[in-house]
Amino acid sequence: MPVADRYLRDLRFGRSRAELTTKSYAGAIALYLRWCRRTGRDWSTAAADMGLFIVWLKYSSGGASQVVVAGPGVDPVRRERRINGVLTGVRGFLAHAVAAKAAPGWVLAQIYEIASTQDLPLEAQGEDAGIGYRLGARHRLQEPEIEVNRASDEEIVALLHACRSARDRLIVLLMARVGLRVGQLAGLRRCDAHLMVDSRILGCDIEGPHLHIVRRQNPNTAWSKRRSSIWFPADFLVVQAFDQYVYERHEFLGNDSSDFLLVNLFRPPLGSPITPDAVGELVERLARRANLDRHLTPHMPRRAFGSNVADAGGSLDEVQRLLGQKDPRSPRPYLRPDVRRLRAAVGRVPSPREHGQETR
């Protein structure tokens, strides 16, 4: 499929999208092309039946069976969030195909709502009197609001107790006390860790222990979601865990030359950087070893970090900065106040009787 290949190459190398993002888009395009083939549709014009594609996504696994049977009590194969993700990838692919003259121009009107800026209120049109156009996704399912699941403090402590190495303890603390994503964690280099009180000798003016996150092309597929570099403060627990890991690493590898911070110590190839998938496997293994009664993912300690900062009195802009997010709305799903803090907030509200006594 040359058009799809060109689009994915442009996405990965021309727009600097993450490898995992490109992989996700490739899966979405593959589902769309599979649906077109099995229903006898031309992929370049099948956007006219995008509603039927959504039904197919919801109730078909994409396996050998081509029959979609939906009725009362039938569980969907894919939920709204997953379907919207597939539609995002397909829209990007079809828009690229239109630009490349591989699909007719009217396809854009099938996947986007196209309107003139003159339809907007005068206050929103700006000072420029020219005509502009805006695009909005035509097909998008409404996703149910779900509460972001975080790891509890007790679960994080259980994970730490289940660790059998200083490296694993450092990994857990980097997620739960610094709030790093898996890609950021696996991509850390030793030169990114400035753990002295004064780092000016390293050419860094940032005070106190901290970690720098730099977007790089790493051989272990680790990728920072944020394009620009950013730094995160580290507390004494992280610094202590780092020191213990340095001794452990030297004991197993000696004076190894790898600049990656987190490397394989217990299985070959020794000294090679750990992968993002290995971090996920580690969290699952620690959860089983700790006999936790639910499945944990590497992102859940990060969510716990955001909530704990808020519970400790951190403002929304502080949570946003410590999570490395640009949009002020992004940290809101992470804010899950502790029940005790909610009760204390209600307790601080004076009762009507107290208010009446003050006004007498």
Short mmCIF file of C-alpha atoms in Angstrom, two decimals:
data_model
loop_
_atom_site.label_atom_id
_atom_site.label_comp_id
_atom_site.label_asym_id
_atom_site.label_seq_id
_atom_site.Cartn_x
_atom_site.Cartn_y
_atom_site.Cartn_z
CA MET A 1 0.00 0.00 0.00
CA PRO A 2 2.31 2.80 -1.22
CA VAL A 3 0.04 5.69 -0.16
CA ALA A 4 -0.19 4.41 3.41
CA ASP A 5 3.57 3.80 3.53
CA ARG A 6 4.29 7.35 2.40
CA TYR A 7 1.87 8.77 4.96
CA LEU A 8 3.44 6.79 7.84
CA ARG A 9 6.95 7.80 6.77
CA ASP A 10 5.88 11.44 6.68
CA LEU A 11 4.24 11.05 10.08
CA ARG A 12 7.33 9.50 11.65
CA PHE A 13 10.14 11.46 10.03
CA GLY A 14 8.49 14.56 8.59
CA ARG A 15 6.41 15.43 11.66
CA SER A 16 8.63 13.86 14.34
CA ARG A 17 5.84 11.72 15.76
CA ALA A 18 6.79 9.00 18.23
CA GLU A 19 7.37 5.49 16.94
CA LEU A 20 4.52 4.15 19.08
CA THR A 21 2.19 6.83 17.67
CA THR A 22 3.14 5.82 14.13
CA LYS A 23 2.55 2.19 15.03
CA SER A 24 -0.90 3.03 16.39
CA TYR A 25 -1.80 4.93 13.21
CA ALA A 26 -0.58 2.01 11.09
CA GLY A 27 -2.91 -0.32 12.98
CA ALA A 28 -5.82 2.06 12.41
CA ILE A 29 -5.13 2.26 8.67
CA ALA A 30 -4.83 -1.54 8.49
CA LEU A 31 -8.31 -1.91 10.03
CA TYR A 32 -9.76 0.56 7.53
CA LEU A 33 -8.19 -1.19 4.54
CA ARG A 34 -9.34 -4.59 5.86
CA TRP A 35 -12.90 -3.32 6.13
CA CYS A 36 -12.74 -1.91 2.59
CA ARG A 37 -11.47 -5.20 1.18
CA ARG A 38 -14.02 -7.37 2.97
CA THR A 39 -16.96 -5.17 2.03
CA GLY A 40 -15.86 -4.66 -1.56
CA ARG A 41 -15.30 -0.91 -1.23
CA ASP A 42 -12.68 1.26 -2.87
CA TRP A 43 -10.55 2.63 -0.02
CA SER A 44 -10.22 6.04 -1.70
CA THR A 45 -13.99 6.64 -1.72
CA ALA A 46 -15.23 4.47 1.17
CA ALA A 47 -15.29 7.50 3.49
CA ALA A 48 -18.86 8.07 2.30
CA ASP A 49 -19.83 5.04 4.42
CA MET A 50 -17.78 5.94 7.50
CA GLY A 51 -20.78 5.28 9.74
CA LEU A 52 -20.82 1.64 8.62
CA PHE A 53 -17.10 1.42 9.31
CA ILE A 54 -17.77 2.58 12.88
CA VAL A 55 -20.36 -0.19 13.31
CA TRP A 56 -17.86 -2.71 11.95
CA LEU A 57 -15.20 -1.46 14.36
CA LYS A 58 -17.57 -1.72 17.29
CA TYR A 59 -18.77 -5.26 16.68
CA SER A 60 -16.17 -6.99 14.50
CA SER A 61 -12.85 -8.30 15.73
CA GLY A 62 -11.45 -8.14 12.21
CA GLY A 63 -10.86 -11.88 12.19
CA ALA A 64 -11.92 -14.47 9.65
CA SER A 65 -15.64 -13.83 10.15
CA GLN A 66 -17.03 -11.09 7.89
CA VAL A 67 -20.52 -11.04 9.40
CA VAL A 68 -21.33 -8.31 11.93
CA VAL A 69 -24.25 -9.19 14.20
CA ALA A 70 -25.22 -6.46 16.63
CA GLY A 71 -28.22 -6.64 18.87
CA PRO A 72 -29.40 -6.39 22.46
CA GLY A 73 -26.86 -7.80 24.87
CA VAL A 74 -23.99 -7.93 22.39
CA ASP A 75 -20.78 -6.66 23.95
CA PRO A 76 -18.79 -4.31 21.70
CA VAL A 77 -15.35 -5.45 20.61
CA ARG A 78 -13.97 -1.92 20.82
CA ARG A 79 -15.07 0.90 23.08
CA GLU A 80 -15.63 4.53 22.17
CA ARG A 81 -12.12 5.69 23.07
CA ARG A 82 -10.47 3.02 20.93
CA ILE A 83 -12.79 3.68 17.97
CA ASN A 84 -12.08 7.42 18.13
CA GLY A 85 -8.37 6.63 18.07
CA VAL A 86 -8.81 4.53 14.93
CA LEU A 87 -10.86 7.27 13.28
CA THR A 88 -8.12 9.81 14.01
CA GLY A 89 -5.56 7.69 12.18
CA VAL A 90 -7.90 7.06 9.23
CA ARG A 91 -8.75 10.76 8.86
CA GLY A 92 -5.07 11.66 8.73
CA PHE A 93 -4.43 8.97 6.14
CA LEU A 94 -7.33 10.04 3.91
CA ALA A 95 -6.38 13.72 4.16
CA HIS A 96 -2.85 12.78 3.08
CA ALA A 97 -4.29 10.74 0.19
CA VAL A 98 -6.33 13.74 -0.99
CA ALA A 99 -3.25 15.97 -0.87
CA ALA A 100 -1.30 13.35 -2.82
CA LYS A 101 -4.06 13.17 -5.50
CA ALA A 102 -4.64 9.50 -4.62
CA ALA A 103 -8.20 10.18 -3.44
CA PRO A 104 -10.82 12.66 -4.74
CA GLY A 105 -11.10 16.01 -3.02
CA TRP A 106 -14.74 15.49 -1.95
CA VAL A 107 -13.51 12.88 0.56
CA LEU A 108 -12.49 15.71 2.90
CA ALA A 109 -16.12 16.78 3.14
CA GLN A 110 -17.01 13.23 4.20
CA ILE A 111 -14.58 13.12 7.13
CA TYR A 112 -14.54 16.79 8.18
CA GLU A 113 -17.11 19.45 8.82
CA ILE A 114 -15.96 22.30 6.58
CA ALA A 115 -17.26 25.77 7.41
CA SER A 116 -16.30 29.37 6.75
CA THR A 117 -15.11 31.60 9.55
CA GLN A 118 -17.93 33.94 8.56
CA ASP A 119 -20.25 31.52 10.34
CA LEU A 120 -18.59 32.43 13.62
CA PRO A 121 -19.73 35.35 15.82
CA LEU A 122 -18.17 38.70 14.94
CA GLU A 123 -16.13 38.63 18.15
CA ALA A 124 -14.51 35.38 17.05
CA GLN A 125 -13.70 36.40 13.49
CA GLY A 126 -10.87 38.72 14.45
CA GLU A 127 -9.76 41.89 12.70
CA ASP A 128 -8.92 40.18 9.41
CA ALA A 129 -11.91 40.49 7.10
CA GLY A 130 -10.71 37.67 4.86
CA ILE A 131 -12.49 34.33 4.61
CA GLY A 132 -10.93 31.41 6.44
CA TYR A 133 -11.94 27.79 6.80
CA ARG A 134 -11.97 25.46 9.77
CA LEU A 135 -12.17 21.69 9.99
CA GLY A 136 -13.83 19.55 12.60
CA ALA A 137 -14.07 15.77 12.73
CA ARG A 138 -17.45 14.70 11.33
CA HIS A 139 -17.45 11.26 12.95
CA ARG A 140 -16.61 11.02 16.62
CA LEU A 141 -18.23 8.93 19.32
CA GLN A 142 -18.96 10.46 22.68
CA GLU A 143 -16.69 8.86 25.23
CA PRO A 144 -18.10 8.15 28.68
CA GLU A 145 -16.43 10.06 31.46
CA ILE A 146 -14.38 7.64 33.50
CA GLU A 147 -12.32 8.30 36.56
CA VAL A 148 -8.60 8.09 35.92
CA ASN A 149 -7.26 5.09 37.80
CA ARG A 150 -4.23 5.74 39.99
CA ALA A 151 -2.06 3.56 42.17
CA SER A 152 -2.72 3.99 45.87
CA ASP A 153 0.09 4.87 48.26
CA GLU A 154 -0.26 1.40 49.81
CA GLU A 155 0.18 -0.22 46.38
CA ILE A 156 3.30 1.83 45.65
CA VAL A 157 4.80 0.82 49.00
CA ALA A 158 3.93 -2.81 48.19
CA LEU A 159 5.71 -2.49 44.84
CA LEU A 160 8.81 -1.15 46.57
CA HIS A 161 8.79 -4.02 49.08
CA ALA A 162 8.49 -6.48 46.19
CA CYS A 163 11.63 -5.11 44.48
CA ARG A 164 14.68 -7.37 44.66
CA SER A 165 17.21 -4.90 43.29
CA ALA A 166 18.19 -1.28 43.69
CA ARG A 167 17.53 -0.72 39.98
CA ASP A 168 13.91 -1.83 40.29
CA ARG A 169 13.37 0.40 43.34
CA LEU A 170 14.76 3.35 41.40
CA ILE A 171 12.38 2.64 38.51
CA VAL A 172 9.35 2.62 40.82
CA LEU A 173 10.44 5.84 42.51
CA LEU A 174 11.08 7.61 39.20
CA MET A 175 7.46 6.93 38.29
CA ALA A 176 5.90 7.54 41.71
CA ARG A 177 8.08 10.39 43.05
CA VAL A 178 9.14 12.18 39.84
CA GLY A 179 6.16 11.35 37.64
CA LEU A 180 8.09 10.15 34.59
CA ARG A 181 6.41 8.44 31.68
CA VAL A 182 7.75 5.06 30.57
CA GLY A 183 9.38 6.49 27.45
CA GLN A 184 11.09 9.24 29.44
CA LEU A 185 12.30 6.77 32.05
CA ALA A 186 13.76 4.24 29.60
CA GLY A 187 15.43 7.03 27.62
CA LEU A 188 17.31 8.57 30.56
CA ARG A 189 21.08 8.92 30.15
CA ARG A 190 23.53 9.15 33.02
CA CYS A 191 24.39 12.67 31.93
CA ASP A 192 20.73 13.66 32.46
CA ALA A 193 20.92 13.14 36.22
CA HIS A 194 22.15 16.20 38.12
CA LEU A 195 21.84 15.09 41.72
CA MET A 196 24.13 17.56 43.47
CA VAL A 197 22.95 20.56 45.45
CA ASP A 198 24.87 22.82 43.06
CA SER A 199 25.20 21.67 39.42
CA ARG A 200 27.02 24.70 38.05
CA ILE A 201 30.17 22.63 37.70
CA LEU A 202 28.21 20.65 35.08
CA GLY A 203 27.18 23.83 33.30
CA CYS A 204 23.65 23.75 34.75
CA ASP A 205 22.20 26.64 36.75
CA ILE A 206 19.22 24.72 38.13
CA GLU A 207 19.38 24.45 41.91
CA GLY A 208 19.03 21.16 43.76
CA PRO A 209 18.87 17.56 42.51
CA HIS A 210 16.96 17.18 39.26
CA LEU A 211 16.64 15.13 36.08
CA HIS A 212 16.73 16.45 32.52
CA ILE A 213 14.40 14.90 29.94
CA VAL A 214 15.70 15.25 26.39
CA ARG A 215 13.97 13.90 23.30
CA ARG A 216 16.37 11.57 21.49
CA GLN A 217 16.36 8.85 18.89
CA ASN A 218 17.16 5.90 21.20
CA PRO A 219 18.03 2.35 20.10
CA ASN A 220 15.62 0.89 22.70
CA THR A 221 12.63 2.75 21.08
CA ALA A 222 12.27 4.96 24.18
CA TRP A 223 10.79 8.30 23.20
CA SER A 224 9.86 11.38 25.16
CA LYS A 225 6.35 12.51 24.29
CA ARG A 226 7.38 16.13 24.86
CA ARG A 227 9.35 17.66 21.99
CA SER A 228 11.19 20.29 24.00
CA SER A 229 13.60 19.49 26.82
CA ILE A 230 12.37 19.79 30.39
CA TRP A 231 13.70 19.14 33.88
CA PHE A 232 12.07 17.61 36.94
CA PRO A 233 13.11 17.98 40.59
CA ALA A 234 14.17 14.87 42.51
CA ASP A 235 13.72 14.40 46.26
CA PHE A 236 16.03 12.69 48.74
CA LEU A 237 14.36 9.27 48.25
CA VAL A 238 15.19 9.31 44.53
CA VAL A 239 18.76 10.49 45.20
CA GLN A 240 19.27 7.73 47.77
CA ALA A 241 17.86 5.10 45.40
CA PHE A 242 20.13 6.41 42.65
CA ASP A 243 23.21 6.03 44.86
CA GLN A 244 22.28 2.45 45.75
CA TYR A 245 21.74 1.64 42.08
CA VAL A 246 25.15 3.04 41.11
CA TYR A 247 26.86 0.65 43.54
CA GLU A 248 24.75 -2.26 42.30
CA ARG A 249 25.46 -1.47 38.66
CA HIS A 250 29.21 -1.31 39.30
CA GLU A 251 29.05 -4.64 41.11
CA PHE A 252 27.43 -6.38 38.12
CA LEU A 253 28.99 -4.53 35.18
CA GLY A 254 32.10 -2.85 36.49
CA ASN A 255 33.09 0.31 34.65
CA ASP A 256 30.68 -0.14 31.76
CA SER A 257 30.64 2.45 29.01
CA SER A 258 26.89 2.69 28.41
CA ASP A 259 25.54 6.19 28.91
CA PHE A 260 22.02 4.90 29.48
CA LEU A 261 20.94 5.19 33.09
CA LEU A 262 18.79 2.06 33.37
CA VAL A 263 20.32 -1.05 31.82
CA ASN A 264 19.98 -4.83 31.95
CA LEU A 265 21.74 -6.28 34.98
CA PHE A 266 20.23 -9.75 35.31
CA ARG A 267 19.61 -11.04 31.79
CA PRO A 268 21.39 -10.71 28.46
CA PRO A 269 22.38 -8.58 26.77
CA LEU A 270 23.93 -7.23 29.95
CA GLY A 271 24.51 -3.48 29.95
CA SER A 272 22.00 -2.79 27.17
CA PRO A 273 19.31 -0.17 27.89
CA ILE A 274 16.00 -1.43 29.19
CA THR A 275 13.02 -1.05 26.88
CA PRO A 276 9.65 0.57 27.63
CA ASP A 277 8.04 -2.86 27.35
CA ALA A 278 10.44 -4.20 29.98
CA VAL A 279 9.25 -1.51 32.40
CA GLY A 280 5.66 -2.64 31.89
CA GLU A 281 6.67 -6.26 32.48
CA LEU A 282 8.50 -5.23 35.65
CA VAL A 283 5.43 -3.48 37.08
CA GLU A 284 3.25 -6.52 36.34
CA ARG A 285 5.80 -8.84 37.95
CA LEU A 286 6.10 -6.67 41.06
CA ALA A 287 2.31 -6.47 41.38
CA ARG A 288 2.03 -10.27 41.28
CA ARG A 289 4.87 -10.68 43.74
CA ALA A 290 3.20 -8.19 46.09
CA ASN A 291 -0.10 -10.13 45.82
CA LEU A 292 -2.02 -7.04 44.73
CA ASP A 293 -5.64 -7.78 43.88
CA ARG A 294 -5.72 -5.78 40.65
CA HIS A 295 -3.70 -5.12 37.52
CA LEU A 296 -1.28 -2.17 37.64
CA THR A 297 0.21 -0.34 34.67
CA PRO A 298 3.35 1.86 34.65
CA HIS A 299 1.21 4.96 34.18
CA MET A 300 -0.71 4.49 37.43
CA PRO A 301 2.20 5.51 39.75
CA ARG A 302 2.57 8.66 37.61
CA ARG A 303 -1.10 9.44 38.17
CA ALA A 304 -0.61 8.87 41.88
CA PHE A 305 2.22 11.40 41.83
CA GLY A 306 -0.04 14.07 40.33
CA SER A 307 -2.78 13.41 42.87
CA ASN A 308 -0.33 13.37 45.77
CA VAL A 309 1.09 16.74 44.75
CA ALA A 310 -2.44 18.17 44.78
CA ASP A 311 -3.23 16.52 48.13
CA ALA A 312 -0.08 18.09 49.57
CA GLY A 313 -1.37 21.56 48.68
CA GLY A 314 0.10 21.90 45.18
CA SER A 315 -1.71 24.26 42.83
CA LEU A 316 -2.97 23.21 39.40
CA ASP A 317 -0.11 24.97 37.60
CA GLU A 318 2.41 23.16 39.83
CA VAL A 319 0.82 19.79 39.04
CA GLN A 320 0.84 20.68 35.35
CA ARG A 321 4.53 21.59 35.38
CA LEU A 322 5.59 18.57 37.45
CA LEU A 323 3.76 16.26 35.05
CA GLY A 324 5.38 17.98 32.07
CA GLN A 325 2.08 18.91 30.42
CA LYS A 326 1.48 21.97 28.24
CA ASP A 327 -2.30 22.20 28.26
CA PRO A 328 -3.71 23.48 31.58
CA ARG A 329 -6.61 21.05 31.16
CA SER A 330 -4.35 17.99 30.93
CA PRO A 331 -3.68 17.46 34.65
CA ARG A 332 -7.34 17.63 35.67
CA PRO A 333 -8.04 13.89 35.17
CA TYR A 334 -5.06 13.16 37.44
CA LEU A 335 -6.51 15.11 40.34
CA ARG A 336 -8.24 12.56 42.51
CA PRO A 337 -8.46 14.18 45.95
CA ASP A 338 -8.02 11.97 48.97
CA VAL A 339 -11.32 11.29 50.76
CA ARG A 340 -9.93 12.72 53.99
CA ARG A 341 -9.04 15.95 52.20
CA LEU A 342 -12.57 16.25 50.84
CA ARG A 343 -14.05 15.76 54.30
CA ALA A 344 -11.66 18.31 55.74
CA ALA A 345 -12.70 20.80 53.04
CA VAL A 346 -16.35 20.39 53.99
CA GLY A 347 -15.45 20.76 57.66
CA ARG A 348 -13.85 24.15 56.99
CA VAL A 349 -17.15 25.57 55.70
CA PRO A 350 -18.91 27.37 58.58
CA SER A 351 -22.41 26.24 59.42
CA PRO A 352 -25.38 28.65 58.97
CA ARG A 353 -25.74 28.81 62.76
CA GLU A 354 -22.12 30.01 63.19
CA HIS A 355 -22.62 32.55 60.43
CA GLY A 356 -25.77 33.86 62.12
CA GLN A 357 -23.99 34.29 65.45
CA GLU A 358 -21.21 36.31 63.78
CA THR A 359 -23.69 38.75 62.25
CA ARG A 360 -25.50 39.50 65.54
#
